[in-house]
Tab-separated table of C-alpha atoms and ligand atoms in Angstrom:
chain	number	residue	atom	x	y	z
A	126	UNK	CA	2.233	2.733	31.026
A	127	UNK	CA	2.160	6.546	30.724
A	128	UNK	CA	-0.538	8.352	29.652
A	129	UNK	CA	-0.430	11.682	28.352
A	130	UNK	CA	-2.735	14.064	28.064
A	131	UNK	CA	-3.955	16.621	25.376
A	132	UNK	CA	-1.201	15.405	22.755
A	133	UNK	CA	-0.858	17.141	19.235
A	134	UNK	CA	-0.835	14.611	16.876
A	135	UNK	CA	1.302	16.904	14.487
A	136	UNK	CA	4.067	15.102	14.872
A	137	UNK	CA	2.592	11.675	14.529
A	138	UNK	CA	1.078	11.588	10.732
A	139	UNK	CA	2.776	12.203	7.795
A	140	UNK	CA	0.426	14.922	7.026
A	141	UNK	CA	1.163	16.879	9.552
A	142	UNK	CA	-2.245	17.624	10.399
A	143	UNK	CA	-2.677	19.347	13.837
A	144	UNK	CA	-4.967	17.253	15.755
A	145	UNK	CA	-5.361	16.768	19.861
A	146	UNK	CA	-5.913	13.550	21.756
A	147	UNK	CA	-7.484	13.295	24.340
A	148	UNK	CA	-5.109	10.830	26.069
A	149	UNK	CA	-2.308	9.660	24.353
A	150	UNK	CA	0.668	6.883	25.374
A	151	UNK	CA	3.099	4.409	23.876
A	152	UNK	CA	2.620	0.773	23.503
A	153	UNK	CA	6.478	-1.307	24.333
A	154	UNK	CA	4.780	-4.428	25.099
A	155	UNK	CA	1.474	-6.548	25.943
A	156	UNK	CA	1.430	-5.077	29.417
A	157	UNK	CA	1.035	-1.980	28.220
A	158	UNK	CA	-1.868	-2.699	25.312
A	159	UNK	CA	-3.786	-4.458	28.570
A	160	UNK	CA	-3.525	-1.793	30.765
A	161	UNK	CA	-4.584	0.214	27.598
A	162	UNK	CA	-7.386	-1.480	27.085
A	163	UNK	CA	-8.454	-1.680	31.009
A	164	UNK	CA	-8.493	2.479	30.796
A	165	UNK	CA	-10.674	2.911	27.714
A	166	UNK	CA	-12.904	0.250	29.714
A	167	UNK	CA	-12.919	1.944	32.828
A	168	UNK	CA	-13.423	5.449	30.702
A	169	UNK	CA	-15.802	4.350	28.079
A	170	UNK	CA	-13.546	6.079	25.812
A	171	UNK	CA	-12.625	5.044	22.082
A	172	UNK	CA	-8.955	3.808	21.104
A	173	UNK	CA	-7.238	4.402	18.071
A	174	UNK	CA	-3.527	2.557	17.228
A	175	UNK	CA	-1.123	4.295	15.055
A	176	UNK	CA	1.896	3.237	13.210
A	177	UNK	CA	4.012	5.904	11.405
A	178	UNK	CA	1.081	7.750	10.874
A	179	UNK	CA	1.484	7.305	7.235
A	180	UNK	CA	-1.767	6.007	6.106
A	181	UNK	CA	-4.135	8.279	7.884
A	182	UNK	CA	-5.964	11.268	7.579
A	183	UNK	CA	-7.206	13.138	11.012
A	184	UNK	CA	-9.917	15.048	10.699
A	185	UNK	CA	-10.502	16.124	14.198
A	186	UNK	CA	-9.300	16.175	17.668
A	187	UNK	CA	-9.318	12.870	18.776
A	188	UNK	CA	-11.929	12.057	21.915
A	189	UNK	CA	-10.047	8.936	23.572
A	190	UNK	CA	-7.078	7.507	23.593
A	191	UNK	CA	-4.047	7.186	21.176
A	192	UNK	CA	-1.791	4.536	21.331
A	193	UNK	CA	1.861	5.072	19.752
A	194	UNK	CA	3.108	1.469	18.252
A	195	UNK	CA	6.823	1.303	19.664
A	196	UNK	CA	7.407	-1.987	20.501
A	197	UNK	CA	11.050	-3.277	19.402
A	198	UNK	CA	12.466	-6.493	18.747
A	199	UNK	CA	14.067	-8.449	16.250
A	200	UNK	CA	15.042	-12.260	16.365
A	201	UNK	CA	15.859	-15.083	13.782
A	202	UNK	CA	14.017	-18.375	14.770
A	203	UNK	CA	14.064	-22.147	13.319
A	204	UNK	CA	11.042	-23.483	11.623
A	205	UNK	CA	10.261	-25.312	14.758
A	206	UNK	CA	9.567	-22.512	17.190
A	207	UNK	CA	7.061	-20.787	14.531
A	208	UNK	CA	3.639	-20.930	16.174
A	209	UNK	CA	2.710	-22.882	13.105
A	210	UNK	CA	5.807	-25.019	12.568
A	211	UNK	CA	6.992	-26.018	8.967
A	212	UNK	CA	9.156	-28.049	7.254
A	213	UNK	CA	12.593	-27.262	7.183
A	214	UNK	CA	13.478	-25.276	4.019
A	215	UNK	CA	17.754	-24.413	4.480
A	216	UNK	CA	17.663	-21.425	2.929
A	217	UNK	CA	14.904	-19.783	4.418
A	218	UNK	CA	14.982	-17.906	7.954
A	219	UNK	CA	11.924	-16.604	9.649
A	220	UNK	CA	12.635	-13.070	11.366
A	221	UNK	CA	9.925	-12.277	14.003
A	222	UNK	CA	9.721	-8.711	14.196
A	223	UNK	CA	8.008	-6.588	16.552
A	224	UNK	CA	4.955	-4.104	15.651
A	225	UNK	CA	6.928	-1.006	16.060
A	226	UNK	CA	10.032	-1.535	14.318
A	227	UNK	CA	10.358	0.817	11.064
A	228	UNK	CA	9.825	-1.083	8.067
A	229	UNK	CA	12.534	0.435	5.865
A	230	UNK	CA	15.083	-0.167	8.846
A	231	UNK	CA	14.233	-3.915	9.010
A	232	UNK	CA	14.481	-3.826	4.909
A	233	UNK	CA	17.974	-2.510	5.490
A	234	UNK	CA	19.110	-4.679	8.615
A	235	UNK	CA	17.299	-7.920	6.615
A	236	UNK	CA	19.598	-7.216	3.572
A	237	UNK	CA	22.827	-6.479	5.625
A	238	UNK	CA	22.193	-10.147	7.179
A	239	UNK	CA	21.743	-11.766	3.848
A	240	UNK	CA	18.133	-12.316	4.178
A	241	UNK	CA	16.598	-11.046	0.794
A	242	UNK	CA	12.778	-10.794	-0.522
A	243	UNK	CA	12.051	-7.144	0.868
A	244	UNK	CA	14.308	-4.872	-1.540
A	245	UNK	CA	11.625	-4.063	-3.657
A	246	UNK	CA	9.244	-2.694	-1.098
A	247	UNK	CA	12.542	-0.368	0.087
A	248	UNK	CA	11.480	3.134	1.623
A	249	UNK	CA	7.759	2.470	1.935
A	250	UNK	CA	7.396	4.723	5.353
A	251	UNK	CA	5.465	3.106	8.360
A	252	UNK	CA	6.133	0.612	10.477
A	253	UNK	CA	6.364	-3.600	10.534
A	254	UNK	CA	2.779	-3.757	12.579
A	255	UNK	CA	0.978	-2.214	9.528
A	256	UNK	CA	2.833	-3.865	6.734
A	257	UNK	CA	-0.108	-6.400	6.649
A	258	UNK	CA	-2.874	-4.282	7.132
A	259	UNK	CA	-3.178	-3.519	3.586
A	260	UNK	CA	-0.817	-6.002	2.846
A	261	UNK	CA	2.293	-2.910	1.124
A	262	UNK	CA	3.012	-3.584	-2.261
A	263	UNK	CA	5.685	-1.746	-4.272
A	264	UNK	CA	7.645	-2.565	-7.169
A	265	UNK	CA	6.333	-5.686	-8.536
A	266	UNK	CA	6.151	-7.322	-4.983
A	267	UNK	CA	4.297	-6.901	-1.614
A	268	UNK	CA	4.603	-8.839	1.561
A	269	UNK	CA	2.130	-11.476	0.842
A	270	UNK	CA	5.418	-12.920	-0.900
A	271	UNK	CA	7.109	-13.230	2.287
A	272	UNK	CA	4.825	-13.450	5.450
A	273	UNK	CA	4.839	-16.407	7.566
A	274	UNK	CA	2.802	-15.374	10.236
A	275	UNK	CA	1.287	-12.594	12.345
A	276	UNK	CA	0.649	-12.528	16.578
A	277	UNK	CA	-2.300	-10.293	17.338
A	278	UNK	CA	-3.467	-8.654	19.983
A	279	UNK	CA	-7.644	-8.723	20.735
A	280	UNK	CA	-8.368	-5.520	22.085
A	281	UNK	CA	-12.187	-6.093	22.736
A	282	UNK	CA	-11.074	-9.777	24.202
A	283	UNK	CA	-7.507	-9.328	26.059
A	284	UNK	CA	-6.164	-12.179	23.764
A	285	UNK	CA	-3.148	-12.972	22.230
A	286	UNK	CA	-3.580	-15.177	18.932
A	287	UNK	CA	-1.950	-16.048	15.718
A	288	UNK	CA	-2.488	-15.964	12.473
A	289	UNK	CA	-0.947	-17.980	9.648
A	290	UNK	CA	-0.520	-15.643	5.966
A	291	UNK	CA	-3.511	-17.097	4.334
A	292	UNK	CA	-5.691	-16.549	7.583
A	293	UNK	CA	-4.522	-12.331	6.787
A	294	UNK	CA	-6.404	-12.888	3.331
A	295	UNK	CA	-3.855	-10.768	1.975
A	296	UNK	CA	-4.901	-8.993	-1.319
A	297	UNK	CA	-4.415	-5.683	-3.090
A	298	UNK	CA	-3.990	-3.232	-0.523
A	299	UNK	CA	-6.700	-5.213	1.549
A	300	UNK	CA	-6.569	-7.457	4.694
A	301	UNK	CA	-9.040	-9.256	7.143
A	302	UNK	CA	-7.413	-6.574	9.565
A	303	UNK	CA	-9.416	-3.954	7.700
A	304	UNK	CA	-12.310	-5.929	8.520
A	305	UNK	CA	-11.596	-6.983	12.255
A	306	UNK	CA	-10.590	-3.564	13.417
A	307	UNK	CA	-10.165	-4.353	17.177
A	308	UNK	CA	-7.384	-6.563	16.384
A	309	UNK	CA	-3.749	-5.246	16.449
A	310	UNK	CA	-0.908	-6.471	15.213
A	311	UNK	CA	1.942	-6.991	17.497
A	312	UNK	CA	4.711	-9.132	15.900
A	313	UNK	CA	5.011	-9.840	11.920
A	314	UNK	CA	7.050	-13.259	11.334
A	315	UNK	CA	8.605	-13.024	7.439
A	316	UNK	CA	10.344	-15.799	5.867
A	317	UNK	CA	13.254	-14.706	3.829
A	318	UNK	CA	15.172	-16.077	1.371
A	319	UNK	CA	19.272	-16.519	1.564
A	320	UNK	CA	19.635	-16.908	-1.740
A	321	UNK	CA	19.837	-13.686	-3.189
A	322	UNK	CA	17.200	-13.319	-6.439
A	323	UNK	CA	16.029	-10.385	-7.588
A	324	UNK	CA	13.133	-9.225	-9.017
A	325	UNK	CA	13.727	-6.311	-11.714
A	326	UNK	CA	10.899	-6.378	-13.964
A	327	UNK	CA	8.940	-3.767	-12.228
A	328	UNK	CA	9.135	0.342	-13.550
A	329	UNK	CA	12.379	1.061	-14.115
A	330	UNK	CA	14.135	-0.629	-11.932
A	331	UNK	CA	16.558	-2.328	-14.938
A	332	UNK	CA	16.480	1.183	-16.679
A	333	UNK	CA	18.111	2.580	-13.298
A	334	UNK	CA	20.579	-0.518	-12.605
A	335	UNK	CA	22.029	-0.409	-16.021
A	336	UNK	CA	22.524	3.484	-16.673
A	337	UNK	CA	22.857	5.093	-13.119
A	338	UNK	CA	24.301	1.832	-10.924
A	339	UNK	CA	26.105	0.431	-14.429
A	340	UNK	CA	25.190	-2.876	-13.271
A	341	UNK	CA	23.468	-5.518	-15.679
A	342	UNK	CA	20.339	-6.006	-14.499
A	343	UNK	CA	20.433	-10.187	-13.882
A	344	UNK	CA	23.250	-9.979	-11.976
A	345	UNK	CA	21.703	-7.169	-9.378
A	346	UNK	CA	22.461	-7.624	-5.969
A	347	UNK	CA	19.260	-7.384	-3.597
A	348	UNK	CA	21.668	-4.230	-2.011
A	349	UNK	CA	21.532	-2.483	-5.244
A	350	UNK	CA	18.057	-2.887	-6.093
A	351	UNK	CA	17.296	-1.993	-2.876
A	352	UNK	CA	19.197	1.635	-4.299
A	353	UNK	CA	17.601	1.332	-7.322
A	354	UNK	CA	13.796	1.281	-5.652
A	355	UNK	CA	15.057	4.063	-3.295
A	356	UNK	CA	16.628	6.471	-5.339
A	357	UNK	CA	13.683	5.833	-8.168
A	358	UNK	CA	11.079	6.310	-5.222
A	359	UNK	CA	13.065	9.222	-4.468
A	360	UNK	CA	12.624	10.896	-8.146
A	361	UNK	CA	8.960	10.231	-8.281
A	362	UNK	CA	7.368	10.859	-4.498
A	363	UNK	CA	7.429	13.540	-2.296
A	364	UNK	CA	9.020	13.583	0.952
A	365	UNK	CA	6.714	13.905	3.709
A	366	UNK	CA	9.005	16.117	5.645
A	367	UNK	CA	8.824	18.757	2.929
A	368	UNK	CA	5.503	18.230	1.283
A	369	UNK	CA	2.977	16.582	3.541
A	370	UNK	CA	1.224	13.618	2.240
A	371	UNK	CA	0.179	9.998	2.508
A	372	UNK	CA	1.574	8.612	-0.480
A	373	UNK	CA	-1.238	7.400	-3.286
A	374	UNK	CA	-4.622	8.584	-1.898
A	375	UNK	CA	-7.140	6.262	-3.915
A	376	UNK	CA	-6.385	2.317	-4.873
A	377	UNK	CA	-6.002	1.332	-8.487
A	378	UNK	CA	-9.914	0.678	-9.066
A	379	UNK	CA	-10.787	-3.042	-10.861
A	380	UNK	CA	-13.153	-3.131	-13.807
A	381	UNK	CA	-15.117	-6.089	-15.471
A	382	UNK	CA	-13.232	-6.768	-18.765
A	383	UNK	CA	-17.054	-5.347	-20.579
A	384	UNK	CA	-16.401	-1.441	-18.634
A	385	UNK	CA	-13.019	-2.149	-19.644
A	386	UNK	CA	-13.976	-2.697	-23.054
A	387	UNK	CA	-16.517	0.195	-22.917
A	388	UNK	CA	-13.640	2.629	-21.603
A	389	UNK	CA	-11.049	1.870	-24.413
A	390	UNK	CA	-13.603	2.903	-27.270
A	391	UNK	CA	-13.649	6.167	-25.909
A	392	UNK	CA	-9.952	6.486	-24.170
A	393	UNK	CA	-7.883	4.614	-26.083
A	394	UNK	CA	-4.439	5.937	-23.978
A	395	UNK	CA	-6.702	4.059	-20.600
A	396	UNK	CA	-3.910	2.864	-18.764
A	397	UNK	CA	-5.000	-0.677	-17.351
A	398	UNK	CA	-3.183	-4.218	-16.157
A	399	UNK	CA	-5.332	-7.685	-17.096
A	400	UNK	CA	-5.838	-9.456	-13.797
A	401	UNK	CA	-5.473	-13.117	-13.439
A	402	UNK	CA	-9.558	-13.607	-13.392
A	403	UNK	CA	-10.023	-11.679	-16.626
A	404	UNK	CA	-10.677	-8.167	-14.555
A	405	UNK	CA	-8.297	-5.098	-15.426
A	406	UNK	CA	-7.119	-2.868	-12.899
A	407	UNK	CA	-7.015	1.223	-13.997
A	408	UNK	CA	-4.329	3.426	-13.003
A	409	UNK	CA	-6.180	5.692	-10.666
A	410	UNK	CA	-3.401	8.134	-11.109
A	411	UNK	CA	-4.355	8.216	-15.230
A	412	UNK	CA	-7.826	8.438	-14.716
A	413	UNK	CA	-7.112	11.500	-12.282
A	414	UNK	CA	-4.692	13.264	-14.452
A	415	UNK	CA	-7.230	13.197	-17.694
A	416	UNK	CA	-9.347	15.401	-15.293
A	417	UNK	CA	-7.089	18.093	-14.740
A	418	UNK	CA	-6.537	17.489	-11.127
A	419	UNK	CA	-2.162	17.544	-11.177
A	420	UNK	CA	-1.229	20.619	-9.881
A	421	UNK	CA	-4.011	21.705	-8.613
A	422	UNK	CA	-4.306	23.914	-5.355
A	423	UNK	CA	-7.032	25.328	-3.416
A	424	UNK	CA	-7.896	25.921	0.698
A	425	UNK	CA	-4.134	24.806	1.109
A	426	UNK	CA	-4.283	21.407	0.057
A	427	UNK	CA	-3.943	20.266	-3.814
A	428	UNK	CA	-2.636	17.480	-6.158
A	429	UNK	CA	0.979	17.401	-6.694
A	430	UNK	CA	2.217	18.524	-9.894
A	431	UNK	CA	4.345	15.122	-11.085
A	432	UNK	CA	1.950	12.537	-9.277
A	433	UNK	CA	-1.717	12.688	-9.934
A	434	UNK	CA	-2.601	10.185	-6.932
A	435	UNK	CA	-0.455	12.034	-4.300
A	436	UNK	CA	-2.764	14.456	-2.428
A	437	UNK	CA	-0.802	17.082	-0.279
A	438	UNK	CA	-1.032	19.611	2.073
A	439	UNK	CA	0.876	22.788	2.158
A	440	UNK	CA	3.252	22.821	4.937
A	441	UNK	CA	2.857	25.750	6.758
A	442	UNK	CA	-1.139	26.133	5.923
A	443	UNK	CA	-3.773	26.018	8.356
A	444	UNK	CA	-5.724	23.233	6.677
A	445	UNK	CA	-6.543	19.921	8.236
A	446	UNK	CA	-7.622	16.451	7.272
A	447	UNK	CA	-11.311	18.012	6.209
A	448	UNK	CA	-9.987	20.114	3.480
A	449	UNK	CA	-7.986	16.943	2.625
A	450	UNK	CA	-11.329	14.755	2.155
A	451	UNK	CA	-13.117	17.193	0.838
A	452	UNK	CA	-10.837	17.602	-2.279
A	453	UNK	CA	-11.040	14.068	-2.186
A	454	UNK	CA	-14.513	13.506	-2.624
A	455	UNK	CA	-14.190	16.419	-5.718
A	456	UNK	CA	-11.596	14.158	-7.655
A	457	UNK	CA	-13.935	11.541	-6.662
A	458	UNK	CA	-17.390	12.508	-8.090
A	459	UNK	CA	-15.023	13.615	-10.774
A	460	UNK	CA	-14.350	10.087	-12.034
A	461	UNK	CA	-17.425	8.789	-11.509
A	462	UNK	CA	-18.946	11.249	-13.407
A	463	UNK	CA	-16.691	11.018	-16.548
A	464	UNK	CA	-15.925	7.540	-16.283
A	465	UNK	CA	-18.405	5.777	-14.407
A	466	UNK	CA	-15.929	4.655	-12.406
A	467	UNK	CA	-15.746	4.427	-8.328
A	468	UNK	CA	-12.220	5.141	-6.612
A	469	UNK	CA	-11.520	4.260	-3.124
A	470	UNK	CA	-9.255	6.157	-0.906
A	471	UNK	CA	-6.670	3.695	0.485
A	472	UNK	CA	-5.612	5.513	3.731
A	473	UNK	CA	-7.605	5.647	7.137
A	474	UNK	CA	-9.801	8.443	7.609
A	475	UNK	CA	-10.207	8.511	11.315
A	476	UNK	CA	-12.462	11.194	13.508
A	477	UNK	CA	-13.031	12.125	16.789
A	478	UNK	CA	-14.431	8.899	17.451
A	479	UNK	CA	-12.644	6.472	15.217
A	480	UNK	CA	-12.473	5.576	11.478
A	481	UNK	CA	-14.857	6.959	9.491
B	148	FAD	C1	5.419	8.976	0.665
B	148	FAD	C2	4.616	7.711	0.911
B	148	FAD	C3	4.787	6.627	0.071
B	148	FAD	C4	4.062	5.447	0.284
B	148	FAD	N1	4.271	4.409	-0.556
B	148	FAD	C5	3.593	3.250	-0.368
B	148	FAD	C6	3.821	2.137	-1.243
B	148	FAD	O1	4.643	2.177	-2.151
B	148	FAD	N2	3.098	1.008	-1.025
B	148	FAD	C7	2.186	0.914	-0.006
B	148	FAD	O2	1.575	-0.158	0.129
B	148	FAD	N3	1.962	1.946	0.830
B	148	FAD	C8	2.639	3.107	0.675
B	148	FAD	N4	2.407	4.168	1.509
B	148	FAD	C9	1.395	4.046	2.576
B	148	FAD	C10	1.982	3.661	3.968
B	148	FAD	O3	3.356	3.886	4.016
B	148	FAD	C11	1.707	2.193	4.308
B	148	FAD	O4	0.329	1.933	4.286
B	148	FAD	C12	2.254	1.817	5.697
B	148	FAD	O5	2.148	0.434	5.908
B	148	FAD	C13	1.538	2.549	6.833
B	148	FAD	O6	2.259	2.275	8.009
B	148	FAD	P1	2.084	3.169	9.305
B	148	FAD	O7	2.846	2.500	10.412
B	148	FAD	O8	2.492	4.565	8.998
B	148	FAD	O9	0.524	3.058	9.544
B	148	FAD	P2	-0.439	4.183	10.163
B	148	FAD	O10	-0.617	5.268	9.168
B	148	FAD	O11	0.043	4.556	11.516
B	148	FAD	O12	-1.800	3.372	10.297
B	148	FAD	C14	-2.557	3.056	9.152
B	148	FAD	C15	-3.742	2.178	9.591
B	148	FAD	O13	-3.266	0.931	10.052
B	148	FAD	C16	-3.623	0.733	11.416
B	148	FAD	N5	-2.467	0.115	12.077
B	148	FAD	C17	-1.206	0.610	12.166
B	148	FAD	N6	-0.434	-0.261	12.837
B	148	FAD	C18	-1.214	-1.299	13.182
B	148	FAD	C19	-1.010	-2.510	13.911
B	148	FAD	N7	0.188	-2.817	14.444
B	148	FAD	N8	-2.064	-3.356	14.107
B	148	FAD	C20	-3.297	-3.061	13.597
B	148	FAD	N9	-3.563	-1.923	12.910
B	148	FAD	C21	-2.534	-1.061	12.705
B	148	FAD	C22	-3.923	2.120	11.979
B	148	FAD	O14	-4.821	2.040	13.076
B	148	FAD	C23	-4.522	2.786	10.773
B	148	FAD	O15	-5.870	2.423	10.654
B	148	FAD	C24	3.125	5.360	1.340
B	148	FAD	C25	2.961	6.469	2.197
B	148	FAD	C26	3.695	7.625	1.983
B	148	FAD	C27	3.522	8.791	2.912
């Protein structure tokens, strides 16, 4: 394992924040995460793993080591050699797939094999190792749909261990890895269908197959809802490599059904979705844009104009991941003050130490 030092992170979040590590390397295999681990040991120095860089906002130089998830590898197994072996279902194969594959090229290579169940979570940036950590949903489906099981790597214990899906207590943009933050994920095992259903009930997903793709939407292939979530996603979101950002900044906040009550009476546009235990979940994004917020720009960071949830930072300004939180925490106080309610930002913020 090499390790680098001094690294600008620049190039390594989808922010594009300019940020130094200290020491800095990639991770191909367990070798490398053990001899990792055995230098922040010896050094007394902190770790911190990233994917794509996607989901994280760096606010300062980083004072121990980074470690680059690049480890490749794709395989089909049987149902026997899972590390928790099921029954035989024919039309089902499990792909293992390493932590450091991209996740939209193992959507595409999945679909070109006639595996189906990921087209709907097309283009989501990042790679396979974080797809579980807060469990990517897109579209009407996330990978709690399809995950089979999950090898992880102990980083305070050298140990590898599985996990089956319900052990990953997958929920809205949550995971136990959120919780247990010394364990990384190093393989992902999905089970995928070969039967090709589709799922087109989400957005506008039918809108798009039937006017643009002239395709009814029952008969959809998984390919062409796959290019019906991509070029939609492409309408709506910003690139990263022309605006910087990390896709929605705060989760869809969950209400009792009496706030939600309380809310209506005095907003009766509230955009909300009942939950299966009576709850309601807000669109953060509404909540944000009744505030004023889209468009907005100061210190070099802002709200984009079309997407109230997308925080950004201008591409060629000097700001960093503190001008990013500190907006933030305005749009924050913001909605707690006019509607009571809390919002939760749904990347990592991460320090010179670690996550903050
Ligand atoms: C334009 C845009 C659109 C997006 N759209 C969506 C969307 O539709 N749905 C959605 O759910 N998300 C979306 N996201 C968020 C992001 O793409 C996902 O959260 C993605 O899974 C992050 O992957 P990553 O490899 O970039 O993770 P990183 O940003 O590198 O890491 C995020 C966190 O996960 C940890 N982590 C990363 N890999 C591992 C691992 N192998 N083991 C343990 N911990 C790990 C990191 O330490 C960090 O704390 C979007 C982001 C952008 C920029």
């Amino acid at each position: 394992m090499n390790i680098s030092r001094q690294v600008n992170l620049q190039p390594f979040n989808s922010l594009g924040i300019e940020v130094y590590a200290d020491y800095f390397s990639q991770i191909n295999n367990l070798q490398d995460l053990a001899a990792a681990r055995c230098f922040c040991q010896q050094h007394g120095l902190p770790w911190l793993l990233i994917g794509g860089g996607s989901n994280l906002v760096l606010t300062d130089d980083f004072a121990g080591l980074v470690m680059l998830m690049a480890w490749q590898g794709r395989q089909l197994v049987t149902c026997a050699e899972l590390h928790f072996p099921t029954q035989s279902a024919p039309h089902i194969g499990y792909w293992q797939v390493a932590a450091g594959e991209n996740w939209d090229d193992f959507v595409a290579f999945s679909i070109e094999q006639q595996y189906f169940g990921l087209q709907n979570l097309s283009l989501i940036p990042g790679t396979v190792g974080a797809a579980p950590i807060q469990n990517i949903g897109a579209y009407g489906a996330d990978i709690a749909q399809v995950l089979q099981e999950v090898q992880v790597y102990d980083f305070a214990n050298d140990q590898v261990f599985y996990l089956t899906a319900a052990d990953c207590q997958l929920a809205y943009r949550d995971s136990v890895f959120k919780r247990r933050t010394d364990w990384i994920v190093t393989q992902v095992t999905f089970a995928l269908s070969c039967v090709p259903q589709v799922n087109v009930g989400y957005g506008d997903i039918a809108k798009h197959l039937q006017q643009v793709i002239k395709q009814a939407p029952d008969t959809a292939s998984p390919q062409q809802v796959r290019e019906a979530v991509i070029a939609i996603r492409q309408s709506k979101l910003p690139n990263p490599d022309d605006i910087p950002n990390v896709g929605s900044f705060f989760k869809n906040p969950i209400v009792t059904a009496t706030q939600y009550r309380q809310l209506l009476q005095e907003w009766p546009q509230l955009v909300a979705y009942p939950q299966a235990d009576g709850a309601y979940k807000l669109a953060a994004g509404w909540l944000i844009d009744q505030l004023g917020w889209k468009g907005h720009r100061a210190n070099a960071v802002g709200v984009h104009e079309n997407q109230a949830l997308v925080l950004i930072r201008e591409p060629h300004g000097t700001a960093g991941g503190k001008e990013i939180m500190q907006l933030a925490e305005a749009i924050k106080a913001n909605v707690q003050q006019v509607f009571a309610v809390d919002l939760q930002v749904e990347p990592r913020v991460v320090g010179a130490q670690g996550k903050i």
